[in-house]
XYZ file of C-alpha atoms in Angstrom:
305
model
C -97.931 93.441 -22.224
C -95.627 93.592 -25.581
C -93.027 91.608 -26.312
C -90.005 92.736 -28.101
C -87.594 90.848 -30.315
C -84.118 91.314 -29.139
C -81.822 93.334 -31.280
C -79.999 90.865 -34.069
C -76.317 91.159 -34.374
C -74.732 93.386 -36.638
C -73.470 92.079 -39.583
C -69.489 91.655 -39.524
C -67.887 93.685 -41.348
C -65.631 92.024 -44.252
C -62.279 92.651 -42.626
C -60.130 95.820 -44.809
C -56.533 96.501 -45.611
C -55.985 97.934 -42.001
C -57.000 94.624 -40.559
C -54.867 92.265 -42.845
C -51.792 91.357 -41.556
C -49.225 93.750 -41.432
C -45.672 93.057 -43.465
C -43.086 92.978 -41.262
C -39.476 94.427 -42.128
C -37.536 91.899 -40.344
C -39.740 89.099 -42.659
C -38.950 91.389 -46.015
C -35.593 90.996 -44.801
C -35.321 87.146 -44.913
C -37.004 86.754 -47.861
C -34.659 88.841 -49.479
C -31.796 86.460 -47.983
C -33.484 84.018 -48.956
C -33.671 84.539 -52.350
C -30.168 85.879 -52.646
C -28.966 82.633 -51.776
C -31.097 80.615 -53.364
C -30.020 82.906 -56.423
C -26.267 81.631 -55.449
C -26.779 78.571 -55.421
C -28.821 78.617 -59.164
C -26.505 81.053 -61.071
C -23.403 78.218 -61.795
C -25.689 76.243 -62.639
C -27.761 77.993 -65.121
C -24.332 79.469 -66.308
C -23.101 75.566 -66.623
C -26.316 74.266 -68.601
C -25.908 77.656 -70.951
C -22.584 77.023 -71.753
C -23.064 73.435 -72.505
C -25.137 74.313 -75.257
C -22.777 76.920 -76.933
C -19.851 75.804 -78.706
C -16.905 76.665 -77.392
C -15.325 78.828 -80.299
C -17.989 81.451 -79.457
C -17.569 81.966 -75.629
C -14.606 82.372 -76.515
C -14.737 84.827 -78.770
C -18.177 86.559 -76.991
C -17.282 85.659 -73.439
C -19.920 82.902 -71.332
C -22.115 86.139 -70.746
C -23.174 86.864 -73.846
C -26.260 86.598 -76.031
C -25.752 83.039 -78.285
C -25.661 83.044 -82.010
C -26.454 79.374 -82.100
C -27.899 76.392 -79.239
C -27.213 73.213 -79.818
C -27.319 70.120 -78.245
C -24.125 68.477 -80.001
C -21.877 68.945 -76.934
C -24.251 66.201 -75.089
C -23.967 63.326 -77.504
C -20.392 64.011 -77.661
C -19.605 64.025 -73.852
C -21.806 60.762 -73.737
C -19.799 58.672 -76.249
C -16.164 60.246 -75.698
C -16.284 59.942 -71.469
C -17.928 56.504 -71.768
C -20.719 57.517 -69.252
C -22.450 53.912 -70.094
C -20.160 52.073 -68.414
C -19.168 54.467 -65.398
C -22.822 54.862 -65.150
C -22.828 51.124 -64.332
C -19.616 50.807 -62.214
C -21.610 53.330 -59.803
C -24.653 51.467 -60.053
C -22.963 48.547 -58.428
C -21.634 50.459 -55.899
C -23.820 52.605 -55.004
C -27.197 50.576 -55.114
C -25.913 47.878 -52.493
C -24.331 50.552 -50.618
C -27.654 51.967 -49.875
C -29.426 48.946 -49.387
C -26.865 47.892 -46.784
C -26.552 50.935 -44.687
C -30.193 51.329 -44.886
C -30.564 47.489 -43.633
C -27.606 47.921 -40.550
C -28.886 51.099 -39.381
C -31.992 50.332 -39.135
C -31.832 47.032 -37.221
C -29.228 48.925 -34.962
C -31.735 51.744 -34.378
C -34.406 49.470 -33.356
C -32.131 47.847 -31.210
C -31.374 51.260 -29.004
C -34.633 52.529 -29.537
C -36.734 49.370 -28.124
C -34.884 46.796 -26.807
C -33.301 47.243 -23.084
C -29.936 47.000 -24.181
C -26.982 48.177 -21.223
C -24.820 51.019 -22.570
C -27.668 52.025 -25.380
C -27.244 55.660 -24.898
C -23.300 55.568 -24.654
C -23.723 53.348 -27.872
C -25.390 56.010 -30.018
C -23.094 59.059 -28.833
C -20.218 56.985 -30.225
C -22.148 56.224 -33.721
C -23.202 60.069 -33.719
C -19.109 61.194 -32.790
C -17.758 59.028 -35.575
C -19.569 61.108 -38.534
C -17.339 63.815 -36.630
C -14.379 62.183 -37.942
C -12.817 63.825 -40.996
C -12.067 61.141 -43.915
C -9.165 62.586 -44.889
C -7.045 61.506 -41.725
C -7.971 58.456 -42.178
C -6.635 57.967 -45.980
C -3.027 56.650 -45.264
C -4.074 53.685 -42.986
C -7.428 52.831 -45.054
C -4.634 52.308 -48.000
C -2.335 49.967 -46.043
C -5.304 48.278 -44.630
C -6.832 47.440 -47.865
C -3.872 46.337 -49.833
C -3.257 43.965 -46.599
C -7.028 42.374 -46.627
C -6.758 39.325 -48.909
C -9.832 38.223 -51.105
C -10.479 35.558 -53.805
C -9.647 36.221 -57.160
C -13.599 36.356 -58.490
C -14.313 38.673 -55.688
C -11.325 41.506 -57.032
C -8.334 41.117 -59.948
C -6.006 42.108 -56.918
C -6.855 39.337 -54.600
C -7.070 42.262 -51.823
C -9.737 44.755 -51.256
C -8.165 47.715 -52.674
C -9.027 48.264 -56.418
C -12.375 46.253 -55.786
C -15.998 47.079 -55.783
C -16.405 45.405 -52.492
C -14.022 48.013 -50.657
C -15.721 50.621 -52.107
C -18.986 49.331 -50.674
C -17.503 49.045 -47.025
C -15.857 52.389 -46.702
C -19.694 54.021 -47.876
C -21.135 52.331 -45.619
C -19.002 52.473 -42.513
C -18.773 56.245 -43.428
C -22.647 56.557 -43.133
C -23.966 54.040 -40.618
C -24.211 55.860 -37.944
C -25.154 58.626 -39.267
C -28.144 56.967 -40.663
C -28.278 54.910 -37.115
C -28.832 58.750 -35.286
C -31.361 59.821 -37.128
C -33.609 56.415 -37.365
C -32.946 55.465 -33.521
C -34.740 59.216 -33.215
C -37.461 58.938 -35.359
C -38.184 55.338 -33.733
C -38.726 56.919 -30.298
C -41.426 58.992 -31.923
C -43.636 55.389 -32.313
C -45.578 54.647 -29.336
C -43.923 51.581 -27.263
C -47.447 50.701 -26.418
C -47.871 49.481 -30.113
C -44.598 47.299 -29.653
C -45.343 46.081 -26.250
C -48.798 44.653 -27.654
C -46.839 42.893 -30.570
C -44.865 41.598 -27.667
C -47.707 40.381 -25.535
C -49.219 38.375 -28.531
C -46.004 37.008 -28.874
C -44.414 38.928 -31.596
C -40.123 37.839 -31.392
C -37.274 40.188 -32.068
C -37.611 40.294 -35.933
C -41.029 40.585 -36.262
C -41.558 42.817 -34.090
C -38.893 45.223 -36.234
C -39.645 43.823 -40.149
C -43.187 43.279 -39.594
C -44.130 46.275 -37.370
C -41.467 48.831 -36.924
C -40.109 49.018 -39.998
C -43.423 49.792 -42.388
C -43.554 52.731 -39.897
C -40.190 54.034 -40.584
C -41.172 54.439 -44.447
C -40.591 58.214 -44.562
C -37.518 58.371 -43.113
C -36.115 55.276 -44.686
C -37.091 57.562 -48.236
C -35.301 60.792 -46.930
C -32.311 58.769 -45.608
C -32.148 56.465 -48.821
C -31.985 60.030 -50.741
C -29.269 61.314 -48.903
C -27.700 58.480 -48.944
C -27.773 57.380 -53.283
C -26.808 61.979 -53.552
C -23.742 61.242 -50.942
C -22.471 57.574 -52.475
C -23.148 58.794 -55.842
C -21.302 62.039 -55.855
C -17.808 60.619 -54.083
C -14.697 60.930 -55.810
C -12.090 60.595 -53.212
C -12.687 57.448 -52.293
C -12.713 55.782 -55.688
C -9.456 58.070 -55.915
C -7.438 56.557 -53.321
C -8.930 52.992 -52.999
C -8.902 52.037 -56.963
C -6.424 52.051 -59.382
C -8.092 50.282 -62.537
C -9.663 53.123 -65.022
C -12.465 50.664 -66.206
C -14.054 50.366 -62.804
C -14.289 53.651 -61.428
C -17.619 55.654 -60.714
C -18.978 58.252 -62.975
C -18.108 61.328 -61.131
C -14.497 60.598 -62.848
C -15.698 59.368 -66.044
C -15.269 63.625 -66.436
C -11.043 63.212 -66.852
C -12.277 61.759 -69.971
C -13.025 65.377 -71.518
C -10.008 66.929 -70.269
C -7.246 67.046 -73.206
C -3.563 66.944 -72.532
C -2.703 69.988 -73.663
C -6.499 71.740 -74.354
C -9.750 71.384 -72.529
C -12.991 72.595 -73.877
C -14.552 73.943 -70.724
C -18.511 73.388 -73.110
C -17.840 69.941 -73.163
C -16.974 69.548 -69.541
C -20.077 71.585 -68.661
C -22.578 69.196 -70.710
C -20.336 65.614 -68.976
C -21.056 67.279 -65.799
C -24.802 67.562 -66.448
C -24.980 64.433 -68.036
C -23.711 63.554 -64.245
C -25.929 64.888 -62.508
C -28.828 63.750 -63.661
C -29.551 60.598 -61.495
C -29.264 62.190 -58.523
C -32.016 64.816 -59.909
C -34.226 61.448 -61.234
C -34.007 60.215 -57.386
C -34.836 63.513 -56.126
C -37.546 64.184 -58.179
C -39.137 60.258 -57.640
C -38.893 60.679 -54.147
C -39.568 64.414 -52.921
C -42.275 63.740 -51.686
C -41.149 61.681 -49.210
C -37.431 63.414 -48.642
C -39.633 66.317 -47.562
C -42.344 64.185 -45.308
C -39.463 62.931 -43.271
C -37.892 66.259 -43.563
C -41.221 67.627 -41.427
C -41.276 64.578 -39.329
C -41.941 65.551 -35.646
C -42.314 69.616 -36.846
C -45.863 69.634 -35.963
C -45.654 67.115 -32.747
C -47.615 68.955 -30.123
């Protein structure tokens, strides 16, 4: 009797063209959006940062979409000394900054607060913090003005012993304009944790606050880094606040620090270009500092299965 090895396997084949996967038109299609818009959103700003570095007597003479004779630089050092960015940079520094920290620190403690503890009327409670970011500011700029010039403070708290024209009111309408916004999106992302983690702080007798500084919170790192973000892009870049709620020149943000390079009777549209990327940049530091995380809490949940 013989015995005969069974037959080995073919080989597979190395997979061809045919088998790749095929390009779909509908795909081709969205990338193509895609890139248009991404292309819309790029071109004013490449045409801004290429006409900051041309001076002005030759757009003018060439147009802004012409090839330059000369680049230079001079238009930045001249926007930074003549619009006094120093010291707006500063004035939004103190706004901004405990603005942040503040709406960060209330929404946070408010999310945990819906999210784990048995409060009555928690879901009612959130739909009214996710309604007010429904409310349009501007309706609300008439009594915000009366308000403020009616809410007395001490004279080394703000020069006009009320909370208009004071850093502190600016502080108080950011944050009451983002809290529960912020509140929304944490008290979401805190449902995601696993109560079982909380309720075994809470069996090993773990109180209130430890159980959200201690435990909760460390969790919450990604999100607190996409929110904080938003958050320093949003704070940073108002103007109509500062508009309507101050009135001294030497304490307003940076985004107005720009009137600075406008001329009574002339503007030079070069100069205004580099202020306003002179402007920018912060919010492009903090962006760049902490991508990483804007986009891990960005993804959070996207891959929950």
């Amino acid at each position: 009797m013989t015995l005969t090895a069974p037959a080995s396997a073919p080989p597979s084949q190395p997979r061809g063209p045919a088998a790749r996967r095929r390009v779909r038109p509908l795909r081709v299609l969205l990338h193509v959006f895609l890139a248009l818009v991404a292309l819309g959103w790029l071109l004013p700003l490449t045409l801004a940062v290429y006409a900051s570095l041309r001076p002005y007597e030759e757009t003018a003479r060439l147009g802004y979409f012409s090839l330059p004779d000369d680049l230079t630089l001079d238009y930045y050092a001249q926007a930074w000394t003549q619009a006094e960015l120093p010291r707006y940079y500063l004035n939004t520094l103190i706004i901004v900054i405990p603005g942040v920290l503040v709406t960060l620190f209330l929404a946070s403690f408010t999310a945990f607060a819906i999210a784990r503890l048995r409060i009555p009327g928690r879901k009612a409670l959130l739909i009214v913090f996710t309604a007010g970011n429904l409310l349009p500011p501007q309706v609300l700029i008439t009594p915000l003005y009366t308000l403020y010039t009616l809410v007395p403070l001490p004279a080394w708290l703000s020069d006009s012993r009320s909370l208009y024209d004071s850093y502190l009111g600016l502080i108080l309408i950011h944050v009451a304009f983002q809290f529960g916004f912020c509140v929304f999106v944490m008290a979401n992302f805190m449902r995601t944790i696993p109560e079982e983690i909380s309720e075994a702080a809470l069996v090993d007798g773990a109180g209130v606050w430890r159980r959200y500084w201690r435990l909760t919170l460390p969790l919450c790192r990604p999100v607190l880094a996409a929110l904080s973000t938003l958050q320093f892009t949003w704070m940073y870049n108002d103007f109509l606040w500062a508009l309507v709620l101050m009135s001294s020149g030497d304490k307003l943000p940076v985004t107005s620090a720009l009137n600075n390079l406008r001329g009574q009777f002339f503007t030079d549209y070069n100069l205004l270009a580099a202020g306003s990327m002179l402007v920018a940049l912060p919010t492009l530091i903090v962006f760049q500092l902490l991508h990483k995380q804007f986009v891990a809490g960005l993804t959070l949940g996207s891959a929950k299965g």
